[in-house]
Amino acid sequence: MKTALVELDKLRARAAQVSAPGGRAYNPGWHEALDLRNMLTVAECVAQAALERQESRGGHTRDDYPAMSPEWRKVNLVCSLDADGEVTVQRQPMVPMRTDLLELFDLSELKKYMTQEELTGLPGAAGGADGQGAAAAAPKETTH
């Protein structure tokens, strides 16, 4: 990621020289030239946040932090531009997902993104053989 950030700086310098001949009507190159600055900013946000996040979860994997950490489910990383146009990354506390909403997910799917510690207390997490969450439990009675 550190190498990616260096390469993004090089691309940003090149992007400052980009132009597209012709007008904006029916000119994908013109639109791409306008979008390039934003694409580089988003790429930098992804790389900065990936460096900050010290765990592996889902599509985000790190050799130096191969396991999931329950602490990282408690924060979002928020990227913004400071007054100088530099990307900054800040941690923002998250409101945990309600248990009744988590129960709607298949337990086998949740295991991919949550630690055993995080799964504790969810129906079916204590070794349910079907791998289902509460959605697979007996239907609840409804009264009209």
mmCIF file of C-alpha atoms in Angstrom:
data_model
loop_
_atom_site.group_PDB
_atom_site.id
_atom_site.type_symbol
_atom_site.label_atom_id
_atom_site.label_comp_id
_atom_site.label_asym_id
_atom_site.label_seq_id
_atom_site.Cartn_x
_atom_site.Cartn_y
_atom_site.Cartn_z
ATOM 1 C CA MET A 1 0.000 0.000 0.000
ATOM 2 C CA LYS A 2 2.892 2.332 0.695
ATOM 3 C CA THR A 3 4.186 1.652 -2.817
ATOM 4 C CA ALA A 4 0.708 2.289 -4.194
ATOM 5 C CA LEU A 5 0.612 5.695 -2.488
ATOM 6 C CA VAL A 6 3.968 6.634 -4.057
ATOM 7 C CA GLU A 7 2.717 5.530 -7.477
ATOM 8 C CA LEU A 8 -0.531 7.486 -6.990
ATOM 9 C CA ASP A 9 1.527 10.640 -6.383
ATOM 10 C CA LYS A 10 3.304 10.027 -9.686
ATOM 11 C CA LEU A 11 -0.029 9.497 -11.450
ATOM 12 C CA ARG A 12 -1.412 12.664 -9.876
ATOM 13 C CA ALA A 13 1.487 14.660 -11.333
ATOM 14 C CA ARG A 14 0.817 13.141 -14.765
ATOM 15 C CA ALA A 15 -2.936 13.707 -14.435
ATOM 16 C CA ALA A 16 -2.360 17.419 -13.917
ATOM 17 C CA GLN A 17 -1.118 17.531 -17.537
ATOM 18 C CA VAL A 18 -4.059 15.601 -19.023
ATOM 19 C CA SER A 19 -6.293 17.252 -21.569
ATOM 20 C CA ALA A 20 -8.804 16.004 -24.089
ATOM 21 C CA PRO A 21 -9.310 17.625 -27.479
ATOM 22 C CA GLY A 22 -12.792 18.619 -28.575
ATOM 23 C CA GLY A 23 -15.833 19.553 -26.588
ATOM 24 C CA ARG A 24 -17.795 17.656 -24.006
ATOM 25 C CA ALA A 25 -20.572 16.433 -26.311
ATOM 26 C CA TYR A 26 -20.107 12.745 -27.232
ATOM 27 C CA ASN A 27 -16.522 12.826 -25.985
ATOM 28 C CA PRO A 28 -15.787 10.062 -23.457
ATOM 29 C CA GLY A 29 -12.139 11.137 -23.283
ATOM 30 C CA TRP A 30 -13.176 14.607 -22.107
ATOM 31 C CA HIS A 31 -15.327 13.138 -19.335
ATOM 32 C CA GLU A 32 -12.581 10.682 -18.345
ATOM 33 C CA ALA A 33 -10.099 13.558 -18.066
ATOM 34 C CA LEU A 34 -12.499 15.312 -15.678
ATOM 35 C CA ASP A 35 -13.059 12.152 -13.626
ATOM 36 C CA LEU A 36 -9.363 11.300 -13.337
ATOM 37 C CA ARG A 37 -8.712 13.605 -10.364
ATOM 38 C CA ASN A 38 -11.618 12.068 -8.419
ATOM 39 C CA MET A 39 -10.536 8.530 -9.284
ATOM 40 C CA LEU A 40 -7.046 9.235 -7.935
ATOM 41 C CA THR A 41 -8.525 10.706 -4.742
ATOM 42 C CA VAL A 42 -10.695 7.617 -4.201
ATOM 43 C CA ALA A 43 -7.715 5.332 -4.859
ATOM 44 C CA GLU A 44 -5.694 7.223 -2.261
ATOM 45 C CA CYS A 45 -8.551 6.931 0.260
ATOM 46 C CA VAL A 46 -8.677 3.166 -0.274
ATOM 47 C CA ALA A 47 -4.917 2.810 0.164
ATOM 48 C CA GLN A 48 -4.737 5.065 3.243
ATOM 49 C CA ALA A 49 -7.656 3.260 4.917
ATOM 50 C CA ALA A 50 -6.144 -0.143 4.093
ATOM 51 C CA LEU A 51 -2.923 0.888 5.831
ATOM 52 C CA GLU A 52 -4.853 2.075 8.867
ATOM 53 C CA ARG A 53 -7.009 -1.068 9.233
ATOM 54 C CA GLN A 54 -4.928 -3.629 11.094
ATOM 55 C CA GLU A 55 -6.887 -6.819 10.452
ATOM 56 C CA SER A 56 -8.094 -9.124 7.689
ATOM 57 C CA ARG A 57 -11.840 -9.348 7.038
ATOM 58 C CA GLY A 58 -13.794 -10.106 3.886
ATOM 59 C CA GLY A 59 -11.999 -8.737 0.839
ATOM 60 C CA HIS A 60 -9.500 -6.793 2.977
ATOM 61 C CA THR A 61 -6.577 -9.067 3.810
ATOM 62 C CA ARG A 62 -3.161 -8.322 5.255
ATOM 63 C CA ASP A 63 -0.250 -10.715 5.707
ATOM 64 C CA ASP A 64 0.910 -8.783 8.791
ATOM 65 C CA TYR A 65 -2.586 -8.923 10.388
ATOM 66 C CA PRO A 66 -4.104 -12.227 9.172
ATOM 67 C CA ALA A 67 -6.978 -12.451 11.686
ATOM 68 C CA MET A 68 -10.196 -10.528 12.217
ATOM 69 C CA SER A 69 -10.345 -8.214 15.213
ATOM 70 C CA PRO A 70 -13.659 -7.468 16.950
ATOM 71 C CA GLU A 71 -12.386 -3.951 17.680
ATOM 72 C CA TRP A 72 -12.386 -3.061 14.000
ATOM 73 C CA ARG A 73 -16.143 -3.763 13.716
ATOM 74 C CA LYS A 74 -16.678 -0.887 16.133
ATOM 75 C CA VAL A 75 -15.222 1.828 13.885
ATOM 76 C CA ASN A 76 -15.530 3.137 10.366
ATOM 77 C CA LEU A 77 -12.605 4.767 8.655
ATOM 78 C CA VAL A 78 -13.702 8.078 7.174
ATOM 79 C CA CYS A 79 -11.592 9.766 4.507
ATOM 80 C CA SER A 80 -11.820 13.459 3.786
ATOM 81 C CA LEU A 81 -9.776 16.201 2.200
ATOM 82 C CA ASP A 82 -8.179 18.780 4.483
ATOM 83 C CA ALA A 83 -7.770 22.483 3.621
ATOM 84 C CA ASP A 84 -4.631 21.676 1.587
ATOM 85 C CA GLY A 85 -6.414 18.989 -0.452
ATOM 86 C CA GLU A 86 -4.606 16.154 1.366
ATOM 87 C CA VAL A 87 -6.468 12.942 2.223
ATOM 88 C CA THR A 88 -6.967 12.395 5.947
ATOM 89 C CA VAL A 89 -8.307 9.236 7.594
ATOM 90 C CA GLN A 90 -10.201 9.379 10.867
ATOM 91 C CA ARG A 91 -11.799 6.668 12.970
ATOM 92 C CA GLN A 92 -15.498 7.127 13.591
ATOM 93 C CA PRO A 93 -17.342 4.968 16.140
ATOM 94 C CA MET A 94 -20.113 2.808 14.697
ATOM 95 C CA VAL A 95 -23.454 1.938 16.168
ATOM 96 C CA PRO A 96 -23.518 -1.878 16.370
ATOM 97 C CA MET A 97 -26.046 -3.685 14.199
ATOM 98 C CA ARG A 98 -29.101 -4.738 16.163
ATOM 99 C CA THR A 99 -29.242 -8.427 17.043
ATOM 100 C CA ASP A 100 -32.655 -8.847 15.409
ATOM 101 C CA LEU A 101 -31.140 -7.687 12.111
ATOM 102 C CA LEU A 102 -28.075 -9.919 12.463
ATOM 103 C CA GLU A 103 -30.408 -12.870 13.005
ATOM 104 C CA LEU A 104 -31.727 -12.402 9.464
ATOM 105 C CA PHE A 105 -28.379 -13.475 8.020
ATOM 106 C CA ASP A 106 -27.271 -17.020 7.418
ATOM 107 C CA LEU A 107 -24.797 -17.897 10.174
ATOM 108 C CA SER A 108 -22.407 -19.424 7.649
ATOM 109 C CA GLU A 109 -22.191 -16.005 5.945
ATOM 110 C CA LEU A 110 -21.689 -14.113 9.197
ATOM 111 C CA LYS A 111 -18.768 -16.401 10.086
ATOM 112 C CA LYS A 112 -16.881 -14.996 7.103
ATOM 113 C CA TYR A 113 -17.012 -11.470 8.509
ATOM 114 C CA MET A 114 -17.348 -11.828 12.274
ATOM 115 C CA THR A 115 -15.175 -13.393 14.963
ATOM 116 C CA GLN A 116 -16.513 -16.111 17.261
ATOM 117 C CA GLU A 117 -16.551 -13.494 20.026
ATOM 118 C CA GLU A 118 -18.833 -11.295 17.924
ATOM 119 C CA LEU A 119 -21.120 -14.204 17.054
ATOM 120 C CA THR A 120 -21.589 -15.251 20.682
ATOM 121 C CA GLY A 121 -25.180 -14.809 21.714
ATOM 122 C CA LEU A 122 -26.688 -15.102 18.260
ATOM 123 C CA PRO A 123 -29.156 -17.980 17.808
ATOM 124 C CA GLY A 124 -27.428 -20.907 16.133
ATOM 125 C CA ALA A 125 -23.922 -19.562 16.887
ATOM 126 C CA ALA A 126 -23.286 -22.103 19.616
ATOM 127 C CA GLY A 127 -22.741 -24.861 17.084
ATOM 128 C CA GLY A 128 -26.044 -25.013 15.229
ATOM 129 C CA ALA A 129 -25.667 -27.806 12.678
ATOM 130 C CA ASP A 130 -27.741 -26.128 10.014
ATOM 131 C CA GLY A 131 -25.550 -23.025 9.806
ATOM 132 C CA GLN A 132 -28.655 -20.888 9.767
ATOM 133 C CA GLY A 133 -29.455 -17.854 11.865
ATOM 134 C CA ALA A 134 -32.798 -17.176 13.476
ATOM 135 C CA ALA A 135 -34.417 -16.974 10.053
ATOM 136 C CA ALA A 136 -34.313 -20.770 9.955
ATOM 137 C CA ALA A 137 -35.890 -21.132 13.402
ATOM 138 C CA ALA A 138 -39.552 -21.956 13.880
ATOM 139 C CA PRO A 139 -41.789 -19.165 12.573
ATOM 140 C CA LYS A 140 -43.096 -16.742 15.148
ATOM 141 C CA GLU A 141 -46.790 -16.555 15.814
ATOM 142 C CA THR A 142 -48.547 -13.457 14.607
ATOM 143 C CA THR A 143 -51.756 -12.116 16.010
ATOM 144 C CA HIS A 144 -54.237 -10.079 14.031
#
